[in-house]
Coordinates of C-alpha atoms in Angstrom, one line a residue:
Chain A
X66 CA -38.4 3.0 77.2
X67 CA -36.1 0.8 75.2
X68 CA -33.5 1.8 72.5
X69 CA -36.1 0.6 69.9
X70 CA -38.7 2.9 71.3
X71 CA -36.3 5.8 71.5
X72 CA -35.4 5.4 67.9
X73 CA -38.7 4.3 66.3
X74 CA -41.6 5.6 68.4
X75 CA -42.2 8.6 66.0
X76 CA -42.1 6.6 62.8
X77 CA -45.6 5.6 61.7
X78 CA -46.5 5.1 58.0
X79 CA -50.1 5.5 56.8
X80 CA -52.3 2.6 55.8
X81 CA -51.7 1.5 52.2
X82 CA -48.4 3.4 51.8
X83 CA -45.5 1.5 50.2
X84 CA -42.3 1.8 52.1
X85 CA -38.8 0.7 51.2
X86 CA -36.5 -0.4 54.0
X87 CA -33.0 -0.3 52.5
X88 CA -30.3 -2.4 54.2
X89 CA -32.6 -4.4 56.5
X90 CA -29.8 -6.7 57.7
X91 CA -31.2 -9.6 59.7
X92 CA -34.4 -7.7 60.3
X93 CA -33.9 -6.2 63.8
X94 CA -35.5 -2.9 62.7
X95 CA -37.9 -4.5 60.2
X96 CA -39.9 -6.2 62.9
X97 CA -40.3 -3.0 64.9
X98 CA -41.1 -0.9 61.8
X99 CA -43.7 -3.3 60.5
X100 CA -45.4 -3.7 63.9
X101 CA -45.6 0.0 64.4
X102 CA -47.3 0.6 61.0
X103 CA -49.3 -2.6 60.5
X104 CA -51.3 -1.3 57.5
X105 CA -48.3 0.0 55.6
X106 CA -46.6 -2.4 53.1
X107 CA -42.8 -2.8 53.5
X108 CA -40.4 -4.0 51.0
X109 CA -37.2 -4.7 52.9
X110 CA -33.9 -5.3 51.0
X111 CA -30.4 -6.1 51.9
X112 CA -27.3 -6.7 49.7
X113 CA -26.6 -10.0 51.6
X114 CA -29.0 -12.9 50.6
X115 CA -28.1 -14.6 53.9
X116 CA -29.2 -11.6 55.9
X117 CA -32.4 -11.4 53.9
X118 CA -33.1 -15.0 54.7
X119 CA -32.6 -14.3 58.4
X120 CA -34.8 -11.2 58.3
X121 CA -37.5 -13.2 56.6
X122 CA -37.3 -15.8 59.4
X123 CA -37.5 -13.0 62.0
X124 CA -40.6 -11.5 60.3
X125 CA -42.2 -14.9 60.2
X126 CA -41.5 -15.5 63.9
X127 CA -43.0 -12.1 64.6
X128 CA -46.1 -13.0 62.6
X129 CA -45.7 -10.1 60.2
X130 CA -47.8 -10.2 57.0
X131 CA -47.0 -6.7 55.7
X132 CA -43.3 -7.2 54.7
X133 CA -41.8 -8.7 51.6
X134 CA -38.1 -9.3 51.4
X135 CA -35.6 -9.5 48.5
X136 CA -31.9 -9.3 48.1
X137 CA -30.9 -5.9 46.5
X138 CA -28.0 -3.5 46.3
X139 CA -28.8 0.1 47.3
X140 CA -26.6 1.3 44.4
X141 CA -28.6 -0.6 41.8
X142 CA -32.1 -1.0 43.2
X143 CA -34.5 -3.2 41.1
X144 CA -37.4 -0.7 41.5
X145 CA -39.0 1.9 39.2
X146 CA -38.2 5.6 39.8
X147 CA -40.6 7.3 42.2
X148 CA -42.3 4.0 43.2
X149 CA -42.2 4.3 47.0
X150 CA -44.2 6.6 49.2
X151 CA -41.5 6.5 51.9
X152 CA -37.9 5.2 52.4
X153 CA -36.4 4.1 55.7
X154 CA -32.7 3.4 56.3
X155 CA -31.1 2.6 59.7
X156 CA -27.5 1.9 60.6
X157 CA -26.5 1.5 56.9
X158 CA -24.9 4.7 55.8
X159 CA -22.2 4.3 58.4
X160 CA -20.9 1.3 56.5
X161 CA -20.8 2.9 53.0
X162 CA -17.8 4.7 51.5
X163 CA -20.2 6.9 49.4
X164 CA -23.2 7.8 51.6
X165 CA -24.3 10.7 49.4
X166 CA -24.4 8.4 46.3
X167 CA -26.5 5.9 48.4
X168 CA -28.9 8.7 49.4
X169 CA -29.2 9.7 45.7
X170 CA -30.1 6.1 44.8
X171 CA -32.7 6.1 47.5
X172 CA -34.1 9.5 46.5
X173 CA -34.5 8.2 42.9
X174 CA -37.0 5.5 43.9
X175 CA -38.9 7.9 46.3
X176 CA -42.0 9.7 45.1
X177 CA -42.0 13.5 45.2
X178 CA -43.4 14.6 48.5
X179 CA -42.3 11.3 50.1
X180 CA -40.1 11.1 53.2
X181 CA -36.7 9.6 53.8
X182 CA -36.0 8.6 57.4
X183 CA -32.4 8.0 58.3
X184 CA -31.1 6.7 61.7
X185 CA -27.4 6.5 62.5
X186 CA -25.2 6.3 65.6
X187 CA -22.1 8.4 66.3
X188 CA -19.4 6.7 68.3
X189 CA -17.7 10.1 68.8
X190 CA -20.6 11.2 70.8
X191 CA -19.7 8.7 73.6
X192 CA -18.6 10.0 76.9
X193 CA -18.7 8.5 80.4
X194 CA -17.7 8.5 84.0
X195 CA -15.3 7.5 85.4
X196 CA -13.3 9.0 82.5
X197 CA -10.5 6.8 81.1
X198 CA -8.1 7.4 78.2
X199 CA -7.7 3.6 78.0
X200 CA -11.4 3.0 77.6
X201 CA -11.5 5.7 74.9
X202 CA -8.7 4.0 73.0
X203 CA -10.7 0.8 72.7
X204 CA -13.6 2.9 71.2
X205 CA -11.1 4.6 68.9
X206 CA -10.2 1.1 67.6
X207 CA -13.8 0.5 66.5
X208 CA -13.8 3.9 64.8
X209 CA -10.5 3.2 63.0
X210 CA -11.5 -0.3 61.9
X211 CA -14.8 1.0 60.5
X212 CA -12.8 3.8 58.6
X213 CA -10.4 1.2 57.3
X214 CA -13.4 -0.7 55.9
X215 CA -14.6 2.4 54.1
X216 CA -17.2 3.4 56.7
X217 CA -17.7 6.2 59.1
X218 CA -18.6 5.5 62.7
X219 CA -19.0 9.3 63.3
X220 CA -21.7 9.8 60.6
X221 CA -24.6 10.6 63.0
X222 CA -23.6 14.2 63.4
X223 CA -23.4 14.6 59.6
X224 CA -27.0 13.7 58.6
X225 CA -28.0 17.3 58.1
X226 CA -25.3 18.2 55.6
X227 CA -25.5 14.8 53.9
X228 CA -29.2 15.1 53.3
X229 CA -28.9 18.7 52.1
X230 CA -26.1 17.7 49.8
X231 CA -28.4 15.1 48.3
X232 CA -31.0 17.8 47.6
X233 CA -33.6 16.8 50.2
X234 CA -35.9 19.5 51.6
X235 CA -37.2 20.1 55.1
X236 CA -34.4 18.2 56.6
X237 CA -35.2 17.8 60.3
X238 CA -32.7 16.1 62.6
X239 CA -33.7 15.0 66.0
X240 CA -30.9 13.6 68.2
X241 CA -31.8 10.7 70.6
X242 CA -29.6 11.1 73.6
X243 CA -29.0 8.0 75.7
X244 CA -28.2 8.7 79.3
X245 CA -27.5 5.8 81.6
X246 CA -26.7 5.7 85.3
X247 CA -27.3 3.1 88.1
X248 CA -30.9 4.4 88.6
X249 CA -31.7 2.9 85.2
X250 CA -30.6 -0.8 85.6
X251 CA -32.4 -1.9 82.4
X252 CA -30.4 0.6 80.4
X253 CA -27.1 -0.4 82.2
X254 CA -27.7 -4.0 81.1
X255 CA -29.5 -3.5 77.8
X256 CA -27.5 -0.6 76.4
X257 CA -24.1 0.1 78.2
X258 CA -23.2 -3.6 78.8
X259 CA -25.0 -5.7 76.2
X260 CA -25.0 -3.3 73.3
X261 CA -22.2 -0.8 73.5
X262 CA -19.5 -2.6 75.5
X263 CA -20.3 -5.9 73.7
X264 CA -19.9 -4.1 70.4
X265 CA -16.5 -2.7 71.4
X266 CA -15.4 -6.0 72.9
X267 CA -16.4 -7.7 69.6
X268 CA -13.6 -6.1 67.6
X269 CA -10.8 -7.3 70.0
X270 CA -9.3 -9.8 67.6
X271 CA -9.3 -7.4 64.7
X272 CA -7.9 -4.5 66.8
X273 CA -5.1 -6.6 68.2
X274 CA -4.3 -8.2 64.8
X275 CA -4.2 -4.7 63.2
X276 CA -1.8 -3.6 65.9
X277 CA -4.1 -0.8 67.0
X278 CA -3.6 -1.5 70.6
X279 CA -1.5 -3.9 72.8
X280 CA -3.3 -6.7 74.5
X281 CA -2.7 -5.2 78.0
X282 CA -4.0 -1.8 76.9
X283 CA -7.1 -3.5 75.4
X284 CA -7.8 -5.4 78.6
X285 CA -7.5 -2.2 80.7
X286 CA -9.7 -0.3 78.3
X287 CA -12.5 -2.8 78.5
X288 CA -12.2 -3.0 82.2
X289 CA -12.5 0.8 82.4
X290 CA -15.5 0.7 80.1
X291 CA -17.2 -1.8 82.4
X292 CA -16.7 0.6 85.3
X293 CA -19.0 3.1 83.5
X294 CA -21.7 0.5 84.0
X295 CA -21.0 0.3 87.8
X296 CA -22.8 1.8 90.7
X297 CA -21.0 5.2 90.3
X298 CA -20.8 5.0 86.5
X299 CA -22.5 7.2 83.9
X300 CA -22.7 6.5 80.2
X301 CA -23.8 8.8 77.4
X302 CA -24.3 8.2 73.7
X303 CA -26.2 10.0 70.9
X304 CA -28.1 8.5 68.0
X305 CA -29.3 10.8 65.2
X306 CA -32.6 10.5 63.4
X307 CA -33.3 12.6 60.3
X308 CA -36.5 13.0 58.3
X309 CA -36.4 14.8 55.0
X310 CA -38.8 15.3 52.1
X311 CA -38.1 14.8 48.4
X312 CA -39.1 18.0 46.5
Chain B
X195 CA -37.0 27.4 72.8
X196 CA -33.9 29.1 74.2
X197 CA -31.1 27.7 76.4
X198 CA -32.9 29.3 79.4
X199 CA -36.1 27.4 78.6
X200 CA -34.2 24.2 77.9
X201 CA -32.6 24.4 81.4
X202 CA -35.3 26.0 83.5
X203 CA -38.7 25.1 82.1
X204 CA -39.4 22.3 84.5
X205 CA -38.3 24.2 87.7
X206 CA -41.3 25.6 89.4
X207 CA -41.5 26.3 93.2
X208 CA -44.8 26.4 95.0
X209 CA -46.2 29.6 96.5
X210 CA -44.7 30.5 99.8
X211 CA -41.7 28.2 99.5
X212 CA -38.4 29.5 100.6
X213 CA -35.7 28.8 98.1
X214 CA -31.9 29.3 98.3
X215 CA -30.1 30.1 95.1
X216 CA -26.4 29.5 95.9
X217 CA -23.9 31.2 93.7
X218 CA -26.2 33.5 91.8
X219 CA -23.3 35.4 90.1
X220 CA -24.7 38.4 88.3
X221 CA -28.2 37.1 88.4
X222 CA -28.5 35.5 84.9
X223 CA -30.4 32.5 86.3
X224 CA -32.0 34.4 89.2
X225 CA -34.2 36.5 86.9
X226 CA -35.5 33.4 85.1
X227 CA -36.0 31.4 88.3
X228 CA -37.9 34.1 90.1
X229 CA -40.1 34.9 87.1
X230 CA -41.0 31.2 86.7
X231 CA -42.0 30.9 90.4
X232 CA -43.5 34.3 91.1
X233 CA -45.0 33.3 94.5
X234 CA -41.9 31.6 95.9
X235 CA -39.4 33.6 97.9
X236 CA -35.8 33.4 96.7
X237 CA -32.7 34.2 98.8
X238 CA -29.9 34.5 96.3
X239 CA -26.3 34.5 97.5
X240 CA -22.9 34.8 95.9
X241 CA -19.4 34.9 97.4
X242 CA -18.6 38.1 95.4
X243 CA -20.2 41.3 96.8
X244 CA -19.7 42.9 93.3
X245 CA -21.7 40.1 91.6
X246 CA -24.4 40.3 94.3
X247 CA -24.7 44.0 93.5
X248 CA -25.0 43.3 89.8
X249 CA -27.6 40.6 90.4
X250 CA -29.6 43.0 92.6
X251 CA -29.6 45.5 89.8
X252 CA -30.7 42.9 87.2
X253 CA -33.6 41.8 89.5
X254 CA -34.6 45.5 89.9
X255 CA -34.6 46.0 86.1
X256 CA -36.7 42.8 85.7
X257 CA -39.2 44.2 88.3
X258 CA -38.8 41.2 90.6
X259 CA -40.1 41.6 94.1
X260 CA -39.6 38.0 95.3
X261 CA -35.8 37.9 95.6
X262 CA -33.5 39.1 98.3
X263 CA -29.8 39.1 97.8
X264 CA -26.8 38.9 100.1
X265 CA -23.1 38.1 99.9
X266 CA -22.4 34.6 101.3
X267 CA -19.9 31.7 100.9
X268 CA -21.4 28.3 100.1
X269 CA -18.9 26.8 102.6
X270 CA -20.1 29.0 105.5
X271 CA -23.7 29.9 104.8
X272 CA -25.2 32.4 107.3
X273 CA -28.5 30.4 107.5
X274 CA -30.0 28.0 110.1
X275 CA -29.9 24.3 109.5
X276 CA -32.9 23.0 107.6
X277 CA -34.2 26.5 106.9
X278 CA -35.0 26.2 103.1
X279 CA -37.7 24.3 101.4
X280 CA -35.6 24.0 98.2
X281 CA -32.0 24.8 97.0
X282 CA -31.0 25.7 93.5
X283 CA -27.4 25.8 92.2
X284 CA -26.4 26.4 88.5
X285 CA -23.0 26.6 86.9
X286 CA -21.3 26.7 90.3
X287 CA -20.0 23.3 91.2
X288 CA -17.8 23.3 88.0
X289 CA -15.7 26.1 89.7
X290 CA -15.2 24.4 93.1
X291 CA -12.3 22.1 94.1
X292 CA -14.6 20.3 96.5
X293 CA -18.0 19.9 95.0
X294 CA -19.1 17.2 97.4
X295 CA -18.3 19.4 100.4
X296 CA -20.3 22.3 98.8
X297 CA -23.2 19.9 98.3
X298 CA -23.0 18.9 102.0
X299 CA -23.1 22.6 103.0
X300 CA -26.2 23.1 100.8
X301 CA -27.8 19.9 102.2
X302 CA -27.4 21.2 105.7
X303 CA -29.6 24.2 105.2
X304 CA -32.2 22.2 103.3
X305 CA -35.3 20.9 105.1
X306 CA -35.8 17.1 105.1
X307 CA -38.0 16.3 102.1
X308 CA -36.8 19.4 100.2
X309 CA -35.2 19.3 96.8
X310 CA -31.8 20.3 95.5
X311 CA -31.6 21.2 91.8
X312 CA -28.2 21.3 90.2
X313 CA -27.4 22.4 86.6
X314 CA -24.0 22.0 85.1
X315 CA -22.5 21.9 81.6
X316 CA -19.9 19.4 80.4
X317 CA -17.4 20.6 77.9
X318 CA -16.3 17.0 77.1
X319 CA -19.8 16.5 75.7
X320 CA -19.0 18.8 72.8
X321 CA -18.8 17.4 69.3
X322 CA -19.3 19.0 65.9
X323 CA -19.1 18.8 62.2
X324 CA -16.8 19.5 60.4
X325 CA -14.5 17.7 62.8
X326 CA -11.3 19.4 63.7
X327 CA -8.5 18.4 66.1
X328 CA -7.4 22.1 66.1
X329 CA -10.9 23.2 67.2
X330 CA -10.9 20.5 69.9
X331 CA -7.5 21.7 71.2
X332 CA -8.9 25.2 71.9
X333 CA -11.7 23.6 73.9
X334 CA -9.2 21.5 75.7
X335 CA -7.4 24.8 76.7
X336 CA -10.6 25.9 78.4
X337 CA -10.9 22.5 80.2
X338 CA -7.2 22.7 81.3
X339 CA -7.4 26.3 82.5
X340 CA -10.5 25.4 84.6
X341 CA -8.7 22.4 86.1
X342 CA -5.7 24.6 86.9
X343 CA -8.0 26.9 88.7
X344 CA -9.3 24.0 90.8
X345 CA -12.5 23.5 88.8
X346 CA -13.9 20.7 86.6
X347 CA -15.4 21.6 83.2
X348 CA -16.5 18.0 82.7
X349 CA -18.6 17.9 85.9
X350 CA -22.0 17.5 84.2
X351 CA -21.7 13.8 83.6
X352 CA -20.8 13.4 87.3
X353 CA -23.9 14.8 88.9
X354 CA -25.4 11.4 89.7
X355 CA -22.4 10.0 91.6
X356 CA -21.7 13.4 93.3
X357 CA -25.3 13.6 94.6
X358 CA -25.3 10.0 95.7
X359 CA -22.0 10.6 97.5
X360 CA -23.5 13.4 99.4
X361 CA -26.3 11.2 100.6
X362 CA -29.2 12.6 98.6
X363 CA -32.1 10.3 97.7
X364 CA -34.1 9.9 94.5
X365 CA -31.4 11.4 92.4
X366 CA -32.8 12.0 88.9
X367 CA -30.5 13.3 86.2
X368 CA -32.0 14.7 83.0
X369 CA -29.6 15.6 80.3
X370 CA -30.4 18.6 78.1
X371 CA -28.9 18.0 74.7
X372 CA -28.3 21.0 72.5
X373 CA -28.3 20.2 68.8
X374 CA -27.6 23.0 66.4
X375 CA -27.6 23.0 62.6
X376 CA -28.3 25.7 60.0
X377 CA -32.1 25.0 60.1
X378 CA -32.0 26.6 63.6
X379 CA -30.5 30.0 63.0
X380 CA -31.4 31.4 66.5
X381 CA -29.4 28.6 68.1
X382 CA -26.5 29.0 65.7
X383 CA -26.3 32.7 66.8
X384 CA -27.4 32.4 70.4
X385 CA -25.7 29.2 71.4
X386 CA -22.9 28.1 69.0
X387 CA -21.5 31.6 68.2
X388 CA -22.4 33.9 71.0
X389 CA -22.3 31.4 73.9
X390 CA -19.9 28.6 73.2
X391 CA -17.4 30.0 70.7
X392 CA -17.4 33.3 72.6
X393 CA -16.6 31.4 75.8
X394 CA -13.7 29.5 74.2
X395 CA -12.4 32.6 72.4
X396 CA -12.5 34.4 75.8
X397 CA -9.6 32.4 77.2
X398 CA -7.3 33.2 74.4
X399 CA -4.9 35.4 76.4
X400 CA -4.7 33.0 79.3
X401 CA -4.3 29.9 77.0
X402 CA -1.4 31.6 75.1
X403 CA 0.2 33.0 78.2
X404 CA 0.1 29.5 79.8
X405 CA 1.7 28.1 76.7
X406 CA -1.1 25.6 76.1
X407 CA -1.3 26.4 72.4
X408 CA 0.8 28.4 69.9
X409 CA -0.9 31.6 68.5
X410 CA -1.2 30.0 65.0
X411 CA -2.8 26.8 66.3
X412 CA -5.2 28.9 68.4
X413 CA -6.3 31.0 65.3
X414 CA -6.8 27.8 63.2
X415 CA -8.8 26.2 66.1
X416 CA -11.2 29.1 66.5
X417 CA -11.6 29.4 62.7
X418 CA -12.5 25.7 62.6
X419 CA -14.9 26.1 65.5
X420 CA -16.6 28.9 63.5
X421 CA -17.1 26.6 60.6
X422 CA -19.4 24.5 62.8
X423 CA -21.7 27.4 62.8
X424 CA -21.7 27.6 59.0
X425 CA -24.3 26.4 56.5
X426 CA -23.0 22.8 56.6
X427 CA -22.0 22.8 60.2
X428 CA -23.4 20.9 63.2
X429 CA -22.8 21.6 66.8
X430 CA -23.7 19.4 69.8
X431 CA -23.4 20.0 73.6
X432 CA -25.0 18.5 76.7
X433 CA -26.1 20.2 79.9
X434 CA -27.0 18.1 82.9
X435 CA -29.8 18.9 85.3
X436 CA -30.3 16.8 88.5
X437 CA -33.0 17.0 91.1
X438 CA -32.5 15.1 94.4
X439 CA -34.3 14.9 97.7
X440 CA -32.9 15.2 101.2
X441 CA -34.1 12.3 103.2

């Protein structure tokens, strides 16, 4: 099992259904989605034309014929009301200052009876062994920087109230718990090291520039995080997936 | 699904096997264990004679004929070496200053090829919505009090390294994630309110007496915890279950 399988294995759209993927970025999820539902038709949009171009290239490399791409803003979607059978949105709400308004815009283009699927992480769900306050402070930098940019890195736990607040029915949240210890070397490499620690390490310059942490504290924190990927280490993280229906 | 099912559903011992339950307390797990494996024979021990008596009464009320009870200390078990086919221990290591020494004592009475099953919680795995530092501080009181008593309320995440340190083979840890929102009212009542919040609320006197929190902070913290069981609330907690084999 990979992270992609953990998150996407239960998303399958019927033949002929028209699915909006909102905020496709460079197409990391698009490729999985479109492969898993080869007879559904996807329209994948992103606010960044450069990302859309990269996603298009990724879909071409993957030999996908069931996706069309276009630049579009979630808050002013160029689609008719109730024109999609299903909507899919993954790792997008965490970046938006107004997630409920975004969900309302997505609901508007969804047909009654159609589903919305949302996937988000939650950095506050992270815990690990050996424990380390220094390691935790580096994660907190990521959370703080995302908040400063208007996002919310702890949004995963909120999917249920957010979808209810938007008026969706039959909101079903299913957490996807990631547990990694040395008996799962592919997860140690693929998740703990190359996904999570790489993501935290990636904000080093911004965290130091913002004065969130001193250089020495940062170095110790990252070293301690790396120990959680060691022979005695354990790393835990939770993604949240919600499926809800438009009444 | 109940907490008991979540934790115990995959523990089934074969007919005729001799199983030690170490630290049975008042028999809460014993009753489930013995019902799930009606043809295995359980010897359930606890260091407290009063608890053993209560456990015996619980087993009688449940009509169980496959359990015998006796007072015994994990650190000086009155059993021959390699005399059990399997060993089971649940919510016990968290209370012990020397969990690895306890695991060694349990390993000694286990036959080669036999399994050890360990279940523990991890209070550091708790997270919820609405977020609240005050609520978190009441949980921290529980963690601190348990540490002062020589225990470790964050032991769940450590099962893998602890079992490896004790020399067990084929250590397999499977986390049991508890996710509770208002769409799961039985869990809101049974877990969030009546198990978790009740447990935190139960240390009020000790926390205040130890000066860990002021009375007003405590009251606010518990009120905020209760909000996580409300209509918009979400509550998450992880138990850890490990099964390992003696070489």
